Amino acid sequence: MKALLKIVGGGFALFMVLAIAQEWTFFRTAWFGGDAEVETASDEDVREAVAAVRETLVLMRHLYTSGGDVRFAERLPASDGMVREMLDDIEYLHRTRRVQDLALRSLDVQEATPIDLDQVEVRTRELWEIRTTWLDDGSQSDPPRVAVVHGLYRVRRACAGWRVQSWDRISGPSPGGDDPS
């Protein structure tokens, strides 16, 4: 029994040493109070993350105007949760017999900040023209409107490039009530 405990104890000690070595940055700061040296995304990585935000917003228009065509959903460089959120919104519009055309008129990237090696936060000011029509005859269901949206996008490096993981509307003027100039 003592031999078994020695083997198990030795295996556990070896496992802990290897785990600490592999995650040294974390353990150095958590256990030993060392300064964390966080490696951040390169300038090229930041440009690619911003491009993923732009591509997501452009393809979003096609996804909405197509009524949720999965071919556009599959091409979005966005997380499954974001795509599901858009498809749920499109499904709601469809149930109410409407379709939306979301036209991105301008996109101003106000800030793109690397968080670490695999994450970038992108802040935007977007000008959208939104038209909602009835599916039955194509007539307007709501008056066209212009919305200025201040967005915060969290973009993460993935196997196939950068993907928008989440988005939030940050404080700023309300959609539709903004001066679009």
Short mmCIF file of C-alpha atoms in Angstrom, two decimals:
data_model
loop_
_atom_site.label_atom_id
_atom_site.label_comp_id
_atom_site.label_asym_id
_atom_site.label_seq_id
_atom_site.Cartn_x
_atom_site.Cartn_y
_atom_site.Cartn_z
CA MET A 1 0.00 0.00 0.00
CA LYS A 2 2.87 2.39 0.81
CA ALA A 3 4.42 1.73 -2.60
CA LEU A 4 1.14 2.60 -4.31
CA LEU A 5 0.87 5.86 -2.35
CA LYS A 6 4.47 6.74 -3.31
CA ILE A 7 3.71 6.12 -6.98
CA VAL A 8 0.48 8.15 -6.88
CA GLY A 9 2.15 10.94 -4.90
CA GLY A 10 5.15 11.03 -7.25
CA GLY A 11 2.85 11.10 -10.29
CA PHE A 12 0.84 13.96 -8.80
CA ALA A 13 4.00 15.93 -7.99
CA LEU A 14 5.31 15.41 -11.55
CA PHE A 15 1.94 16.45 -12.98
CA MET A 16 1.93 19.66 -10.91
CA VAL A 17 5.50 20.56 -11.93
CA LEU A 18 4.66 20.07 -15.61
CA ALA A 19 1.39 22.03 -15.27
CA ILE A 20 3.17 24.94 -13.61
CA ALA A 21 5.88 24.90 -16.28
CA GLN A 22 3.32 24.92 -19.09
CA GLU A 23 1.27 27.76 -17.55
CA TRP A 24 4.21 29.64 -16.02
CA THR A 25 2.84 33.10 -16.90
CA PHE A 26 -0.32 32.44 -14.92
CA PHE A 27 1.40 30.80 -11.93
CA ARG A 28 4.15 33.43 -11.82
CA THR A 29 1.59 36.19 -11.35
CA ALA A 30 -0.93 34.24 -9.24
CA TRP A 31 1.46 32.54 -6.83
CA PHE A 32 4.63 34.58 -6.91
CA GLY A 33 3.32 38.10 -7.63
CA GLY A 34 5.46 38.57 -10.74
CA ASP A 35 4.53 41.09 -13.39
CA ALA A 36 2.54 39.58 -16.22
CA GLU A 37 4.07 40.11 -19.61
CA VAL A 38 1.10 39.73 -21.88
CA GLU A 39 1.98 39.29 -25.50
CA THR A 40 -0.39 41.26 -27.71
CA ALA A 41 -1.58 40.95 -31.27
CA SER A 42 0.61 42.51 -33.95
CA ASP A 43 -0.43 45.47 -36.10
CA GLU A 44 -1.19 43.03 -38.93
CA ASP A 45 -3.37 40.97 -36.59
CA VAL A 46 -5.28 44.11 -35.58
CA ARG A 47 -5.86 44.98 -39.27
CA GLU A 48 -7.17 41.43 -39.86
CA ALA A 49 -9.47 41.67 -36.82
CA VAL A 50 -10.88 44.98 -38.09
CA ALA A 51 -11.36 43.37 -41.53
CA ALA A 52 -13.37 40.57 -39.86
CA VAL A 53 -15.68 43.19 -38.29
CA ARG A 54 -16.12 44.92 -41.68
CA GLU A 55 -16.83 41.63 -43.45
CA THR A 56 -19.35 40.60 -40.78
CA LEU A 57 -21.27 43.85 -41.16
CA VAL A 58 -21.27 43.68 -44.97
CA LEU A 59 -22.40 40.04 -45.06
CA MET A 60 -25.03 40.78 -42.42
CA ARG A 61 -26.92 42.86 -45.00
CA HIS A 62 -27.01 39.91 -47.40
CA LEU A 63 -28.11 37.59 -44.61
CA TYR A 64 -31.03 39.88 -43.67
CA THR A 65 -32.19 40.70 -47.21
CA SER A 66 -32.06 37.01 -48.18
CA GLY A 67 -34.35 36.13 -45.29
CA GLY A 68 -31.64 34.15 -43.50
CA ASP A 69 -30.02 32.25 -46.37
CA VAL A 70 -27.63 29.83 -44.65
CA ARG A 71 -24.99 30.38 -47.38
CA PHE A 72 -24.46 33.90 -46.02
CA ALA A 73 -24.61 32.72 -42.40
CA GLU A 74 -21.84 30.18 -43.08
CA ARG A 75 -19.58 32.86 -44.59
CA LEU A 76 -19.87 35.24 -41.64
CA PRO A 77 -16.59 35.50 -39.70
CA ALA A 78 -18.61 35.52 -36.50
CA SER A 79 -19.26 33.22 -33.57
CA ASP A 80 -22.10 30.73 -33.68
CA GLY A 81 -23.85 32.73 -30.95
CA MET A 82 -23.79 35.93 -33.01
CA VAL A 83 -25.02 34.15 -36.13
CA ARG A 84 -27.81 32.52 -34.08
CA GLU A 85 -28.81 35.95 -32.73
CA MET A 86 -29.09 37.33 -36.28
CA LEU A 87 -31.02 34.29 -37.52
CA ASP A 88 -33.43 34.58 -34.57
CA ASP A 89 -34.05 38.23 -35.47
CA ILE A 90 -34.62 37.30 -39.13
CA GLU A 91 -36.98 34.52 -38.06
CA TYR A 92 -38.98 37.03 -35.98
CA LEU A 93 -39.22 39.36 -38.99
CA HIS A 94 -40.34 36.43 -41.15
CA ARG A 95 -43.04 35.43 -38.64
CA THR A 96 -44.37 38.99 -38.83
CA ARG A 97 -44.21 38.75 -42.66
CA ARG A 98 -41.46 41.36 -43.02
CA VAL A 99 -37.91 41.60 -44.31
CA GLN A 100 -35.25 44.16 -43.47
CA ASP A 101 -32.62 45.73 -45.66
CA LEU A 102 -29.77 46.95 -43.45
CA ALA A 103 -27.47 49.11 -45.55
CA LEU A 104 -24.18 50.06 -43.90
CA ARG A 105 -23.52 53.55 -45.28
CA SER A 106 -20.34 54.22 -43.35
CA LEU A 107 -18.10 52.51 -40.85
CA ASP A 108 -15.62 54.51 -38.82
CA VAL A 109 -13.26 52.38 -36.75
CA GLN A 110 -12.59 54.64 -33.80
CA GLU A 111 -10.23 52.33 -31.94
CA ALA A 112 -8.78 48.84 -32.30
CA THR A 113 -7.03 47.62 -29.17
CA PRO A 114 -5.13 44.34 -28.84
CA ILE A 115 -6.14 42.62 -25.58
CA ASP A 116 -3.70 39.76 -25.84
CA LEU A 117 -2.14 37.64 -28.57
CA ASP A 118 -5.48 36.24 -29.72
CA GLN A 119 -8.02 39.00 -28.94
CA VAL A 120 -8.70 42.48 -30.26
CA GLU A 121 -11.40 44.92 -29.20
CA VAL A 122 -12.79 47.14 -31.97
CA ARG A 123 -14.87 50.28 -31.31
CA THR A 124 -16.87 51.68 -34.21
CA ARG A 125 -19.28 54.38 -35.29
CA GLU A 126 -21.63 53.01 -37.91
CA LEU A 127 -24.21 54.73 -40.09
CA TRP A 128 -27.01 52.39 -41.12
CA GLU A 129 -29.97 52.93 -43.43
CA ILE A 130 -32.77 50.56 -42.45
CA ARG A 131 -35.73 49.70 -44.67
CA THR A 132 -38.41 47.27 -43.57
CA THR A 133 -40.89 45.92 -46.12
CA TRP A 134 -43.79 43.47 -46.19
CA LEU A 135 -42.98 40.08 -47.67
CA ASP A 136 -46.34 39.87 -49.44
CA ASP A 137 -46.14 42.91 -51.69
CA GLY A 138 -42.79 44.60 -50.98
CA SER A 139 -44.41 47.78 -49.66
CA GLN A 140 -42.88 49.56 -46.67
CA SER A 141 -44.03 48.30 -43.29
CA ASP A 142 -42.14 51.06 -41.45
CA PRO A 143 -40.72 54.35 -42.67
CA PRO A 144 -37.05 54.11 -43.69
CA ARG A 145 -34.73 55.33 -40.97
CA VAL A 146 -31.11 56.16 -40.41
CA ALA A 147 -29.36 54.94 -37.29
CA VAL A 148 -25.96 55.79 -35.90
CA VAL A 149 -24.65 52.91 -33.84
CA HIS A 150 -21.59 52.97 -31.62
CA GLY A 151 -20.38 49.39 -31.46
CA LEU A 152 -17.91 47.38 -29.42
CA TYR A 153 -16.75 44.16 -31.05
CA ARG A 154 -14.62 41.50 -29.41
CA VAL A 155 -12.68 39.65 -32.08
CA ARG A 156 -10.74 36.42 -31.45
CA ARG A 157 -8.17 34.56 -33.52
CA ALA A 158 -9.51 31.23 -34.77
CA CYS A 159 -8.14 28.44 -36.96
CA ALA A 160 -9.53 30.03 -40.13
CA GLY A 161 -8.66 33.63 -39.27
CA TRP A 162 -10.27 36.22 -37.02
CA ARG A 163 -13.90 35.85 -35.88
CA VAL A 164 -16.17 38.35 -34.17
CA GLN A 165 -17.06 36.72 -30.86
CA SER A 166 -19.46 39.30 -29.48
CA TRP A 167 -20.84 42.75 -30.07
CA ASP A 168 -22.35 45.37 -27.84
CA ARG A 169 -23.83 48.76 -28.43
CA ILE A 170 -21.89 51.17 -26.29
CA SER A 171 -23.08 54.43 -24.86
CA GLY A 172 -23.87 56.97 -27.45
CA PRO A 173 -26.80 58.46 -29.26
CA SER A 174 -29.82 56.23 -29.74
CA PRO A 175 -30.52 54.61 -33.11
CA GLY A 176 -32.85 56.59 -35.29
CA GLY A 177 -32.56 59.68 -33.12
CA ASP A 178 -29.03 60.49 -34.14
CA ASP A 179 -27.87 63.20 -36.42
CA PRO A 180 -26.34 61.15 -39.25
CA SER A 181 -23.92 63.90 -40.26
#
